[in-house]
Amino acid sequence: MRGTLRIHLGAAPGVGKTYAMLDEGRRAVARGRDVVVGFVEPHGRPRTEALLDGLEIVPRRTIDYRGATFTEFDVDAVIARRPKLALVDELAHTNVPGSRNAKRWQDIDELLEAGIDVISTVNIQHLESVNDVVESITGVPQRETVPDEVVRRADQVELVDMAPEALRRRMAHGNVYAPEKIDAALANYFRVGNLTALRELALLWVAGKVDEQLDRYRADHGIGGTWEARERVVVALTGGPEGDTLVRRAARIAGRTQGADLLAVHVTRADGLVTGGDPASLLRQRTLVESLGGTYHQVVGDDVPRALLAFARGVNATQLVLGASRRGRFAQLLSRGVGVTTTSLSGSIDVHMVNHEKTRKGRREPAPRAALTRGRRLAGWVMALAGAPLLTLALMPFHHALTLPSEILLFLLLVVGVALVGGMWPALSAAVVGFGLLNWFFTPPLHTLTIAEPVNLLALVIFVLVAAMVSTVVDMAARRSREASRAQADAEVLSTLAGHVLRGDAALASLLARLREVYGLTSVTLLERDGTAWKVLATAGGPPCTSPSAADVDVAVDDHLVLAVRGRVLDAADRRVLEAFAAESAVALRQQRLREAADQAKPLAEADKMRTALLAAVSHDLRTPLASARAAVDSLRSDEIDWSPEDEDELLDTAHVSLVKLDRLVANLLDMSRLQAGVLGLTSQPVALAEVLPHAIDELGPMRAEISTDVPGDLPDVMADPALLERVLVNLMANAVRYSPVLVGASWYGERVEIRIVDRGPGIPPEDHERVFMPFQRLGDRDNHTGVGLGLALSRGLTEAMGGTLEPEETPGGGLTMIISLKMGTS
């Protein structure tokens, strides 16, 4: 039997997930269960470490990777031990390369398959579905993630919650991080706003999980009634003019309860033909619902009240909003209507009948279009009026050989033929004419309207009834066939329309061009009201309409937008599709303007991000050299201590090194700002690497002893600015020498020269190669006081300014190699 998984979910580090897991483990031991600690990371927290006392801890497995030794969770040891319950911390943890599984959740899955129950922990920021949201809130990317489905499959998810203020107090007291990290954490990731947003994400995610469990329980136990665990308001839309009123009323009802859901539903007929709903109105109402935070749904059903209630019960709705009937009083006397029927069947669901300006004014259905063409209808009338007399003349010579039933069948055949050609009304006329002719010429007594035998009267009546029914069925079939063809054509047009909206920057222009092409119009123009005048936003075809009055057909999208077309007047059915085009045009225009606004805001956002990072860097990373230099100078100026010459030299050297470091950091910041502003001056000329490299190595001070070179004597010159190339080399070597001795080599091929800075340090995963070039990134740095994370970003910017490239690659055997590629110099 598969084991059970219980997960403690938290909003942020330090809320007490591991503590809760260990506390539960101790309670399980007290109850007599066999419990082991598979992996727990106490992070130096004394209270967490105290809970480990008395619990059996499975030794970790050691793994050697790139010259370093790591410890990981030993899956095989726990399976061999076969406890009833295993405590395994950090569900989203990424295992060291060389482990059997890439992720710890895969290790836990093996335990579950072995029949071992597991309790684990995870933070909300590690869930894959909210990873990007968390990064946008905190500004910190999370590389360790776990698929949501893994957590959703857990038998139980328990939220470990803590108020943001309480978590910050816990951190300030030193219960979460080491003292030297507290100030930075409180000022950055653990701000009240960040913690509040993360807490809301965690609460919402757990609420969704609870909804799933509730729905599954109701389905397993066959519970069809509504459980009012959360307010859910469903509004029924028909595409009528009252839809906007209903949506806003439903939104107000939902807004009275915190956390209530708003859902809109439209019921379509099962055959997919005309339902009476206006597509353009439905699209506008859908947009309104979504703008109010709701969701739009469409269900199929011929019985509208039962379809509505089935949907409402399926989503566990508590309230249903309907519009009062638009039918007249006489129509309401004949049938109860959707509202009354829904109310009588609603059970525990509250039904709101909302009055509106169209109440009881009657539903104006569009006049049905003729099922057949004009030519076929004319042919039908000719057959009806001329066919019956001609058939009578043809049967007269054979009157004594034929019986009345045979003659009735021949006339019925004529009626069916007329119905197939001309439709219902010509066929009904043919049936009436046939009745008279059969009575006069073929029913005794002949040449009178009297019918002697009741059987003959019955036969003639049945003839007329059968003829009428066949005519009606044929006409209905023709009408349905025409409606289906029309619906298919409209669907193809609307499908193409939707595709054009999603195609990118030219969506609006392409959409208008497609509309003009479909209906053969002269021009299609989208107008916007600008005060008292109209402004052309987009047009396709000939001269644009400058106002709605100049158009053959105009469709108002809203109070400010109008779609105006020229070329011909469209009928009612075509106008409905035109309204859908108009609504989609408004959506395309809104998307276009959002993209433009986003493009305008992007530079501002980047600048704000750079400014924020710069302030953080200045406040944090420049503090150390400033403090060191000031301490040295203050000590030299002090009259309380007599410094020996050696001590004075040491203090002066400390101040000098700190100021040099400070000068380099400020220079990097200034150069980066010049690069981004596009005002960095440079002079490209042939430069010999052998002349620039020694000066760059000397700039490293004591670290120059760790640099070795392998530059061919016949290496061609490179096209570069000597000062900028030296700055690039200094930055790259200073960054690499912190991890291992560095080798600087060079080679050339074709018209390019490559300079390689090779180190044997821990390296960087390939997926993070581009991230290291982002400003203020110190990926993998263990010492956060050696720079502001600008060296590599500045180096790439300077290299590209000189017409070159800077790319990283893995050093064979471990480490990182930075490759500068520059054009070969020409004298």
Coordinates of N, CA, C and O in Angstrom, one line a residue, residues 56 254 313 332 425 659 695 765:
E56 N 15.2 9.4 16.2 CA 16.2 8.6 15.4 C 16.5 9.3 14.1 O 15.6 9.6 13.3
A254 N -21.9 39.9 -5.0 CA -20.6 39.2 -4.7 C -19.7 40.1 -3.8 O -19.0 39.6 -2.9
R313 N -25.2 24.2 -9.3 CA -24.9 23.1 -8.3 C -23.5 22.6 -8.5 O -22.8 22.2 -7.6
Q332 N -46.6 34.9 -21.0 CA -46.3 34.4 -19.6 C -47.5 33.5 -19.2 O -47.3 32.6 -18.4
W425 N -45.5 27.0 -48.2 CA -46.7 27.7 -48.7 C -47.2 27.3 -50.1 O -48.4 27.0 -50.3
L659 N 40.5 52.8 -0.4 CA 40.2 53.8 -1.3 C 40.3 53.4 -2.8 O 39.5 53.8 -3.6
H695 N 49.6 45.7 -17.8 CA 49.1 46.8 -17.0 C 47.8 46.3 -16.2 O 47.6 46.7 -15.1
P765 N 26.3 26.8 -13.3 CA 25.4 26.0 -14.2 C 25.1 26.6 -15.5 O 25.0 27.9 -15.6

